[in-house]
PDB file of C-alpha atoms and ligand atoms in Angstrom:
ATOM      1  CA  MET A   1       0.040   0.047  -0.054  1.00 53.00           C
ATOM      2  CA  PHE A   2       2.723   2.466   0.988  1.00 49.00           C
ATOM      3  CA  LEU A   3       4.664   1.651  -2.010  1.00 48.00           C
ATOM      4  CA  ARG A   4       1.677   2.025  -4.408  1.00 52.00           C
ATOM      5  CA  ASN A   5       0.840   5.541  -2.910  1.00 52.00           C
ATOM      6  CA  ARG A   6       4.659   6.535  -3.318  1.00 54.00           C
ATOM      7  CA  PHE A   7       4.292   5.408  -6.814  1.00 55.00           C
ATOM      8  CA  VAL A   8       1.161   7.373  -7.589  1.00 57.00           C
ATOM      9  CA  GLN A   9       2.588  10.384  -5.839  1.00 52.00           C
ATOM     10  CA  LYS A  10       5.698  10.310  -7.769  1.00 53.00           C
ATOM     11  CA  LEU A  11       3.757  10.168 -10.940  1.00 57.00           C
ATOM     12  CA  GLY A  12       1.266  12.794  -9.921  1.00 57.00           C
ATOM     13  CA  GLY A  13       0.368  15.320 -12.483  1.00 59.00           C
ATOM     14  CA  GLY A  14       3.525  15.787 -14.298  1.00 72.00           C
ATOM     15  CA  PHE A  15       5.396  14.599 -17.418  1.00 80.00           C
ATOM     16  CA  LEU A  16       5.986  11.165 -15.861  1.00 85.00           C
ATOM     17  CA  GLU A  17       2.348  10.512 -15.320  1.00 83.00           C
ATOM     18  CA  GLN A  18       1.537  11.497 -18.978  1.00 85.00           C
ATOM     19  CA  PHE A  19       4.426   9.298 -20.221  1.00 87.00           C
ATOM     20  CA  ALA A  20       3.339   6.200 -18.207  1.00 90.00           C
ATOM     21  CA  VAL A  21      -0.458   6.567 -19.248  1.00 90.00           C
ATOM     22  CA  ARG A  22       0.443   7.133 -22.862  1.00 91.00           C
ATOM     23  CA  THR A  23       3.066   4.116 -23.081  1.00 91.00           C
ATOM     24  CA  TRP A  24       0.853   1.908 -21.461  1.00 92.00           C
ATOM     25  CA  SER A  25      -2.191   2.979 -23.537  1.00 92.00           C
ATOM     26  CA  ARG A  26      -0.156   2.394 -26.736  1.00 92.00           C
ATOM     27  CA  LEU A  27      -0.238  -1.367 -25.973  1.00 94.00           C
ATOM     28  CA  LEU A  28      -3.901  -1.263 -24.826  1.00 95.00           C
ATOM     29  CA  PHE A  29      -5.036   0.577 -27.917  1.00 95.00           C
ATOM     30  CA  ARG A  30      -3.346  -2.189 -30.060  1.00 95.00           C
ATOM     31  CA  ALA A  31      -5.237  -4.705 -27.963  1.00 95.00           C
ATOM     32  CA  LEU A  32      -8.448  -2.786 -28.673  1.00 97.00           C
ATOM     33  CA  GLY A  33      -7.736  -2.300 -32.357  1.00 95.00           C
ATOM     34  CA  SER A  34      -7.672  -6.100 -32.696  1.00 97.00           C
ATOM     35  CA  HIS A  35     -11.360  -6.636 -31.903  1.00 97.00           C
ATOM     36  CA  LYS A  36     -13.249  -3.281 -31.435  1.00 97.00           C
ATOM     37  CA  GLU A  37     -14.650  -0.906 -33.904  1.00 97.00           C
ATOM     38  CA  LYS A  38     -11.709   0.852 -35.692  1.00 97.00           C
ATOM     39  CA  ASP A  39     -13.457   4.276 -35.758  1.00 98.00           C
ATOM     40  CA  VAL A  40     -13.808   4.135 -31.938  1.00 98.00           C
ATOM     41  CA  VAL A  41     -10.270   3.274 -31.183  1.00 97.00           C
ATOM     42  CA  LYS A  42      -9.061   5.913 -33.571  1.00 98.00           C
ATOM     43  CA  LEU A  43     -11.157   8.533 -31.884  1.00 98.00           C
ATOM     44  CA  LEU A  44      -9.937   7.593 -28.536  1.00 98.00           C
ATOM     45  CA  ARG A  45      -6.371   7.676 -29.613  1.00 97.00           C
ATOM     46  CA  LYS A  46      -6.957  11.073 -31.012  1.00 97.00           C
ATOM     47  CA  ILE A  47      -8.385  12.378 -27.767  1.00 97.00           C
ATOM     48  CA  GLN A  48      -5.563  11.131 -25.796  1.00 95.00           C
ATOM     49  CA  ARG A  49      -3.082  12.899 -28.183  1.00 95.00           C
ATOM     50  CA  GLU A  50      -5.099  16.127 -28.027  1.00 97.00           C
ATOM     51  CA  ARG A  51      -5.260  16.530 -24.209  1.00 96.00           C
ATOM     52  CA  LYS A  52      -3.592  15.644 -21.240  1.00 93.00           C
ATOM     53  CA  SER A  53      -5.488  12.805 -19.440  1.00 93.00           C
ATOM     54  CA  LEU A  54      -5.167  10.216 -16.717  1.00 91.00           C
ATOM     55  CA  LEU A  55      -7.529   7.682 -18.374  1.00 96.00           C
ATOM     56  CA  THR A  56      -5.681   4.691 -19.922  1.00 96.00           C
ATOM     57  CA  ALA A  57      -7.005   3.420 -23.346  1.00 96.00           C
ATOM     58  CA  PHE A  58      -9.251   0.638 -21.530  1.00 97.00           C
ATOM     59  CA  GLU A  59     -10.617   3.213 -19.058  1.00 98.00           C
ATOM     60  CA  ALA A  60     -11.459   5.744 -21.932  1.00 98.00           C
ATOM     61  CA  TYR A  61     -13.034   2.744 -23.859  1.00 98.00           C
ATOM     62  CA  LEU A  62     -15.316   2.175 -20.690  1.00 98.00           C
ATOM     63  CA  VAL A  63     -16.355   5.823 -20.404  1.00 98.00           C
ATOM     64  CA  TYR A  64     -17.227   5.742 -24.202  1.00 98.00           C
ATOM     65  CA  SER A  65     -19.047   2.524 -23.977  1.00 98.00           C
ATOM     66  CA  VAL A  66     -21.067   3.064 -20.858  1.00 98.00           C
ATOM     67  CA  ALA A  67     -22.064   6.433 -21.837  1.00 98.00           C
ATOM     68  CA  ARG A  68     -23.091   5.257 -25.269  1.00 98.00           C
ATOM     69  CA  ALA A  69     -25.315   2.650 -23.762  1.00 98.00           C
ATOM     70  CA  GLN A  70     -26.864   5.111 -21.163  1.00 98.00           C
ATOM     71  CA  THR A  71     -28.286   7.338 -24.013  1.00 98.00           C
ATOM     72  CA  LYS A  72     -31.356   5.034 -24.066  1.00 97.00           C
ATOM     73  CA  ARG A  73     -31.925   5.709 -20.427  1.00 98.00           C
ATOM     74  CA  PRO A  74     -34.030   8.740 -19.113  1.00 98.00           C
ATOM     75  CA  GLY A  75     -32.107  11.662 -17.479  1.00 98.00           C
ATOM     76  CA  ASP A  76     -29.041  13.923 -18.166  1.00 98.00           C
ATOM     77  CA  PHE A  77     -25.371  13.077 -18.178  1.00 99.00           C
ATOM     78  CA  ALA A  78     -22.872  14.577 -15.717  1.00 99.00           C
ATOM     79  CA  GLU A  79     -19.146  14.430 -15.095  1.00 99.00           C
ATOM     80  CA  VAL A  80     -17.381  15.660 -11.905  1.00 99.00           C
ATOM     81  CA  GLY A  81     -13.585  16.024 -12.404  1.00 98.00           C
ATOM     82  CA  VAL A  82     -13.035  17.452 -15.961  1.00 98.00           C
ATOM     83  CA  TYR A  83      -9.545  18.667 -15.982  1.00 97.00           C
ATOM     84  CA  ALA A  84      -8.394  19.170 -19.678  1.00 97.00           C
ATOM     85  CA  GLY A  85     -11.628  17.805 -20.916  1.00 98.00           C
ATOM     86  CA  ALA A  86     -10.405  14.415 -22.417  1.00 98.00           C
ATOM     87  CA  SER A  87     -13.155  12.215 -20.807  1.00 98.00           C
ATOM     88  CA  ALA A  88     -15.781  14.972 -21.268  1.00 98.00           C
ATOM     89  CA  LYS A  89     -14.922  14.954 -25.016  1.00 98.00           C
ATOM     90  CA  THR A  90     -15.269  11.182 -25.086  1.00 98.00           C
ATOM     91  CA  ILE A  91     -18.770  11.609 -23.556  1.00 99.00           C
ATOM     92  CA  CYS A  92     -19.650  14.422 -25.890  1.00 98.00           C
ATOM     93  CA  GLU A  93     -18.983  12.226 -28.838  1.00 98.00           C
ATOM     94  CA  VAL A  94     -21.506   9.707 -27.851  1.00 98.00           C
ATOM     95  CA  LYS A  95     -24.109  11.625 -25.829  1.00 98.00           C
ATOM     96  CA  GLY A  96     -26.365  12.429 -28.889  1.00 98.00           C
ATOM     97  CA  GLY A  97     -29.270  14.698 -27.620  1.00 98.00           C
ATOM     98  CA  LYS A  98     -28.428  14.229 -23.920  1.00 98.00           C
ATOM     99  CA  THR A  99     -27.674  17.364 -21.799  1.00 98.00           C
ATOM    100  CA  LEU A 100     -24.042  17.187 -20.172  1.00 98.00           C
ATOM    101  CA  HIS A 101     -23.310  18.893 -17.002  1.00 98.00           C
ATOM    102  CA  LEU A 102     -19.714  19.383 -16.405  1.00 98.00           C
ATOM    103  CA  TYR A 103     -18.228  20.250 -12.984  1.00 98.00           C
ATOM    104  CA  ASP A 104     -14.743  21.350 -11.957  1.00 98.00           C
ATOM    105  CA  THR A 105     -13.038  23.934  -9.859  1.00 98.00           C
ATOM    106  CA  PHE A 106     -11.019  24.508 -12.995  1.00 98.00           C
ATOM    107  CA  GLU A 107      -8.209  25.552 -10.600  1.00 98.00           C
ATOM    108  CA  GLY A 108      -7.164  21.862  -9.700  1.00 97.00           C
ATOM    109  CA  LEU A 109      -7.732  19.570  -6.788  1.00 97.00           C
ATOM    110  CA  PRO A 110      -9.093  21.195  -3.465  1.00 97.00           C
ATOM    111  CA  PRO A 111      -7.433  20.334  -0.293  1.00 95.00           C
ATOM    112  CA  THR A 112      -6.885  16.590   0.602  1.00 94.00           C
ATOM    113  CA  SER A 113      -7.985  14.890   3.780  1.00 94.00           C
ATOM    114  CA  GLU A 114      -6.198  12.231   5.833  1.00 93.00           C
ATOM    115  CA  LYS A 115      -7.982   9.530   4.002  1.00 95.00           C
ATOM    116  CA  ASP A 116      -6.245  10.521   0.782  1.00 94.00           C
ATOM    117  CA  ALA A 117      -2.880   9.246   2.288  1.00 85.00           C
ATOM    118  CA  GLY A 118      -1.013  12.176   1.050  1.00 86.00           C
ATOM    119  CA  VAL A 119      -1.133  11.208  -2.589  1.00 85.00           C
ATOM    120  CA  HIS A 120      -2.066  14.548  -4.060  1.00 90.00           C
ATOM    121  CA  ARG A 121      -1.446  18.287  -3.639  1.00 91.00           C
ATOM    122  CA  THR A 122      -3.859  21.130  -3.609  1.00 95.00           C
ATOM    123  CA  GLY A 123      -4.206  22.727  -7.113  1.00 96.00           C
ATOM    124  CA  GLN A 124      -3.039  19.726  -9.008  1.00 94.00           C
ATOM    125  CA  TYR A 125      -4.615  19.122 -12.454  1.00 95.00           C
ATOM    126  CA  ALA A 126      -5.600  22.872 -12.983  1.00 96.00           C
ATOM    127  CA  CYS A 127      -6.845  23.713 -16.391  1.00 97.00           C
ATOM    128  CA  SER A 128      -8.818  26.809 -17.269  1.00 98.00           C
ATOM    129  CA  LEU A 129     -12.577  26.805 -17.841  1.00 98.00           C
ATOM    130  CA  GLU A 130     -11.948  28.895 -21.111  1.00 98.00           C
ATOM    131  CA  SER A 131      -9.446  26.301 -22.526  1.00 98.00           C
ATOM    132  CA  VAL A 132     -11.904  23.339 -21.804  1.00 98.00           C
ATOM    133  CA  ARG A 133     -14.788  25.461 -23.318  1.00 98.00           C
ATOM    134  CA  GLU A 134     -13.003  26.045 -26.394  1.00 98.00           C
ATOM    135  CA  TYR A 135     -11.955  22.348 -26.655  1.00 98.00           C
ATOM    136  CA  LEU A 136     -15.573  21.304 -26.479  1.00 98.00           C
ATOM    137  CA  GLN A 137     -17.078  23.782 -28.576  1.00 98.00           C
ATOM    138  CA  GLY A 138     -19.470  22.593 -31.153  1.00 95.00           C
ATOM    139  CA  TYR A 139     -21.122  19.998 -28.965  1.00 98.00           C
ATOM    140  CA  PRO A 140     -24.716  21.068 -28.058  1.00 98.00           C
ATOM    141  CA  ASP A 141     -26.242  21.203 -24.542  1.00 98.00           C
ATOM    142  CA  VAL A 142     -23.121  21.139 -22.489  1.00 98.00           C
ATOM    143  CA  HIS A 143     -23.222  23.130 -19.402  1.00 98.00           C
ATOM    144  CA  PHE A 144     -20.155  24.163 -17.410  1.00 98.00           C
ATOM    145  CA  HIS A 145     -20.383  24.498 -13.603  1.00 98.00           C
ATOM    146  CA  LYS A 146     -17.151  26.178 -12.235  1.00 98.00           C
ATOM    147  CA  GLY A 147     -16.370  25.957  -8.455  1.00 98.00           C
ATOM    148  CA  LEU A 148     -16.217  23.444  -5.719  1.00 98.00           C
ATOM    149  CA  PHE A 149     -18.811  20.533  -6.057  1.00 98.00           C
ATOM    150  CA  PRO A 150     -21.360  20.204  -4.765  1.00 98.00           C
ATOM    151  CA  GLU A 151     -21.919  23.949  -4.032  1.00 98.00           C
ATOM    152  CA  SER A 152     -21.435  24.587  -7.795  1.00 98.00           C
ATOM    153  CA  ALA A 153     -24.495  22.139  -8.456  1.00 97.00           C
ATOM    154  CA  GLU A 154     -26.825  25.029  -7.262  1.00 95.00           C
ATOM    155  CA  GLY A 155     -29.720  25.567  -9.523  1.00 95.00           C
ATOM    156  CA  VAL A 156     -30.080  21.944 -11.036  1.00 97.00           C
ATOM    157  CA  GLU A 157     -31.144  20.188  -7.926  1.00 96.00           C
ATOM    158  CA  GLU A 158     -34.380  18.834  -9.677  1.00 97.00           C
ATOM    159  CA  THR A 159     -32.496  17.234 -12.503  1.00 98.00           C
ATOM    160  CA  THR A 160     -32.199  13.414 -12.651  1.00 98.00           C
ATOM    161  CA  TYR A 161     -29.390  11.329 -14.496  1.00 99.00           C
ATOM    162  CA  ALA A 162     -28.832   8.319 -16.625  1.00 99.00           C
ATOM    163  CA  PHE A 163     -24.940   8.600 -16.415  1.00 99.00           C
ATOM    164  CA  ALA A 164     -22.694  10.203 -14.038  1.00 99.00           C
ATOM    165  CA  HIS A 165     -18.795  10.001 -14.346  1.00 99.00           C
ATOM    166  CA  PHE A 166     -16.540  10.719 -11.352  1.00 99.00           C
ATOM    167  CA  ASP A 167     -13.031  11.489 -11.670  1.00 98.00           C
ATOM    168  CA  VAL A 168     -12.085  13.575  -8.615  1.00 98.00           C
ATOM    169  CA  ASP A 169      -9.289  11.609  -6.847  1.00 97.00           C
ATOM    170  CA  LEU A 170     -10.062  12.461  -3.155  1.00 98.00           C
ATOM    171  CA  TYR A 171     -12.161  11.227  -0.540  1.00 98.00           C
ATOM    172  CA  GLU A 172     -14.425  13.981   0.211  1.00 98.00           C
ATOM    173  CA  SER A 173     -15.037  14.999  -3.440  1.00 98.00           C
ATOM    174  CA  THR A 174     -16.075  11.321  -4.089  1.00 98.00           C
ATOM    175  CA  MET A 175     -18.233  11.238  -1.089  1.00 98.00           C
ATOM    176  CA  ALA A 176     -19.781  14.536  -2.217  1.00 98.00           C
ATOM    177  CA  CYS A 177     -20.564  12.993  -5.675  1.00 98.00           C
ATOM    178  CA  LEU A 178     -22.161   9.805  -4.256  1.00 99.00           C
ATOM    179  CA  ASP A 179     -24.242  11.906  -1.662  1.00 98.00           C
ATOM    180  CA  TYR A 180     -25.383  14.240  -4.529  1.00 98.00           C
ATOM    181  CA  TYR A 181     -25.952  11.792  -7.406  1.00 98.00           C
ATOM    182  CA  TYR A 182     -27.355   8.611  -5.722  1.00 98.00           C
ATOM    183  CA  SER A 183     -30.719   9.759  -5.074  1.00 98.00           C
ATOM    184  CA  ARG A 184     -30.805  11.515  -8.446  1.00 98.00           C
ATOM    185  CA  MET A 185     -29.910   8.622 -10.617  1.00 98.00           C
ATOM    186  CA  ASN A 186     -32.987   7.101 -12.497  1.00 98.00           C
ATOM    187  CA  PRO A 187     -33.365   3.258 -12.053  1.00 98.00           C
ATOM    188  CA  GLY A 188     -30.856   1.662 -14.338  1.00 98.00           C
ATOM    189  CA  GLY A 189     -28.658   4.836 -14.369  1.00 98.00           C
ATOM    190  CA  ILE A 190     -24.973   4.194 -13.990  1.00 99.00           C
ATOM    191  CA  MET A 191     -22.361   5.960 -11.795  1.00 99.00           C
ATOM    192  CA  LEU A 192     -18.845   5.268 -12.998  1.00 99.00           C
ATOM    193  CA  SER A 193     -15.682   6.333 -11.241  1.00 98.00           C
ATOM    194  CA  HIS A 194     -12.104   6.353 -11.993  1.00 98.00           C
ATOM    195  CA  ASP A 195      -9.351   5.386  -9.641  1.00 97.00           C
ATOM    196  CA  TYR A 196     -11.296   3.137  -7.216  1.00 98.00           C
ATOM    197  CA  SER A 197      -8.789   0.407  -6.935  1.00 97.00           C
ATOM    198  CA  LEU A 198      -5.825   2.929  -7.163  1.00 95.00           C
ATOM    199  CA  LEU A 199      -6.655   5.783  -4.634  1.00 96.00           C
ATOM    200  CA  ASP A 200      -7.454   4.961  -1.084  1.00 95.00           C
ATOM    201  CA  GLY A 201      -9.641   7.969  -0.674  1.00 97.00           C
ATOM    202  CA  VAL A 202     -11.922   7.074  -3.563  1.00 98.00           C
ATOM    203  CA  LYS A 203     -12.245   3.457  -2.421  1.00 98.00           C
ATOM    204  CA  ALA A 204     -13.014   4.419   1.087  1.00 97.00           C
ATOM    205  CA  ALA A 205     -15.708   6.797  -0.017  1.00 98.00           C
ATOM    206  CA  PHE A 206     -17.534   4.118  -2.065  1.00 98.00           C
ATOM    207  CA  GLN A 207     -17.226   1.435   0.606  1.00 98.00           C
ATOM    208  CA  GLU A 208     -18.521   3.690   3.377  1.00 98.00           C
ATOM    209  CA  PHE A 209     -21.352   4.896   1.218  1.00 98.00           C
ATOM    210  CA  PHE A 210     -22.657   1.556   0.050  1.00 98.00           C
ATOM    211  CA  VAL A 211     -22.308  -0.246   3.210  1.00 98.00           C
ATOM    212  CA  ASP A 212     -26.106   0.209   3.909  1.00 98.00           C
ATOM    213  CA  LYS A 213     -27.315   0.318   0.299  1.00 98.00           C
ATOM    214  CA  THR A 214     -28.856  -2.409  -1.932  1.00 98.00           C
ATOM    215  CA  GLU A 215     -26.708  -1.785  -4.885  1.00 98.00           C
ATOM    216  CA  GLU A 216     -23.181  -3.605  -5.136  1.00 98.00           C
ATOM    217  CA  ILE A 217     -19.902  -1.846  -6.158  1.00 98.00           C
ATOM    218  CA  ILE A 218     -19.040  -3.444  -9.505  1.00 98.00           C
ATOM    219  CA  GLU A 219     -15.247  -3.507  -9.620  1.00 98.00           C
ATOM    220  CA  LEU A 220     -13.807  -3.449 -13.152  1.00 98.00           C
ATOM    221  CA  PRO A 221     -10.475  -4.762 -14.492  1.00 98.00           C
ATOM    222  CA  THR A 222      -9.253  -1.152 -14.977  1.00 97.00           C
ATOM    223  CA  SER A 223      -8.924   1.227 -11.854  1.00 97.00           C
ATOM    224  CA  GLN A 224     -12.620   1.942 -12.319  1.00 98.00           C
ATOM    225  CA  CYS A 225     -15.757   0.809 -10.522  1.00 98.00           C
ATOM    226  CA  MET A 226     -19.429   1.441 -11.374  1.00 98.00           C
ATOM    227  CA  ILE A 227     -22.825   1.432  -9.715  1.00 98.00           C
ATOM    228  CA  VAL A 228     -26.169   0.382 -11.464  1.00 98.00           C
ATOM    229  CA  LYS A 229     -28.881   2.317  -9.688  1.00 98.00           C
ATOM    230  CA  LEU A 230     -31.775  -0.070  -8.759  1.00 98.00           C
TER     231      LEU A 230
HETATM  232  C1  SAM B   1      -7.799  13.727 -12.428  1.00 75.05           C
HETATM  233  S1  SAM B   1      -8.583  15.173 -12.827  1.00 75.05           S
HETATM  234  C2  SAM B   1      -9.764  14.620 -13.848  1.00 75.05           C
HETATM  235  C3  SAM B   1      -9.265  14.017 -15.345  1.00 75.05           C
HETATM  236  C4  SAM B   1     -10.284  13.932 -16.306  1.00 75.05           C
HETATM  237  N1  SAM B   1     -11.384  13.328 -16.143  1.00 75.05           N
HETATM  238  C5  SAM B   1      -9.617  13.381 -17.597  1.00 75.05           C
HETATM  239  O1  SAM B   1     -10.276  12.947 -18.560  1.00 75.05           O
HETATM  240  O2  SAM B   1      -8.309  13.467 -17.802  1.00 75.05           O
HETATM  241  C6  SAM B   1      -9.356  15.515 -11.335  1.00 75.05           C
HETATM  242  C7  SAM B   1     -10.212  16.772 -11.531  1.00 75.05           C
HETATM  243  O3  SAM B   1     -11.208  16.830 -10.268  1.00 75.05           O
HETATM  244  C8  SAM B   1     -11.309  18.161  -9.851  1.00 75.05           C
HETATM  245  N2  SAM B   1     -12.109  18.154  -8.722  1.00 75.05           N
HETATM  246  C9  SAM B   1     -11.664  17.333  -7.603  1.00 75.05           C
HETATM  247  N3  SAM B   1     -12.575  17.600  -6.431  1.00 75.05           N
HETATM  248  C10 SAM B   1     -13.365  18.543  -6.887  1.00 75.05           C
HETATM  249  C11 SAM B   1     -14.507  19.204  -6.285  1.00 75.05           C
HETATM  250  N4  SAM B   1     -14.857  18.948  -4.972  1.00 75.05           N
HETATM  251  N5  SAM B   1     -15.199  20.192  -7.163  1.00 75.05           N
HETATM  252  C12 SAM B   1     -14.714  20.414  -8.342  1.00 75.05           C
HETATM  253  N6  SAM B   1     -13.689  19.871  -8.881  1.00 75.05           N
HETATM  254  C13 SAM B   1     -13.042  18.862  -8.267  1.00 75.05           C
HETATM  255  C14 SAM B   1      -9.904  18.879  -9.960  1.00 75.05           C
HETATM  256  O4  SAM B   1     -10.124  20.155 -10.145  1.00 75.05           O
HETATM  257  C15 SAM B   1      -9.348  18.087 -11.201  1.00 75.05           C
HETATM  258  O5  SAM B   1      -9.519  18.803 -12.398  1.00 75.05           O
END
């Protein structure tokens, strides 16, 4: 555990992290290319080249695939943790007529708590709202909510959801996402989170939140987990 945390901390946010994600993804994209739709693999590769992102090729594929499936369910789409907009663009590519709500401080991570095991630093993964807005221009019905989530969700409390993607790295932010979205997900709606098996704070939030719920945490072979709302 200690070694894993040190490893993630060392990679955190810089050139090394991007290098590791891209090098590993090169292999994973090859694997995907051998049996998935060529156009989808090409698109995800292009997005990874365009923007800094922490999603490996398989993780990006899962975001794409789950979002695409959820277009058939009632409700809006949301992402908390946008950074430079790579996963948001992936969702935009498949969302069709769905409304997408994007939440980020656009000033990087808020302060960490003890449960985050010192892996991140405040302000890490900052990317300006203007830059992400420009990157996603042309996609209809995309709403940007700048500020600390969940305070930044003021005004859309009545909205319900078909798909919510969380990529917030921290215990308190993950807990805020679960607290906010759980009751707003429509039956069959999916919450997908990055870093469940990689970051202690993210895992702790999921495990604490779902201890008394009917839904099971579905752990995926990537770092992700998902919940299907009953
Ligand atoms: C790892 S990055 C997201 C990566 C992105 N999904 C991608 O495709 O590369 C984590 C993001 O979560 C945001 N974040 C974390 N906690 C937050 C909170 N409580 N409110 C708003 N943004 C938050 C940070 O600002 C940061 O941009």
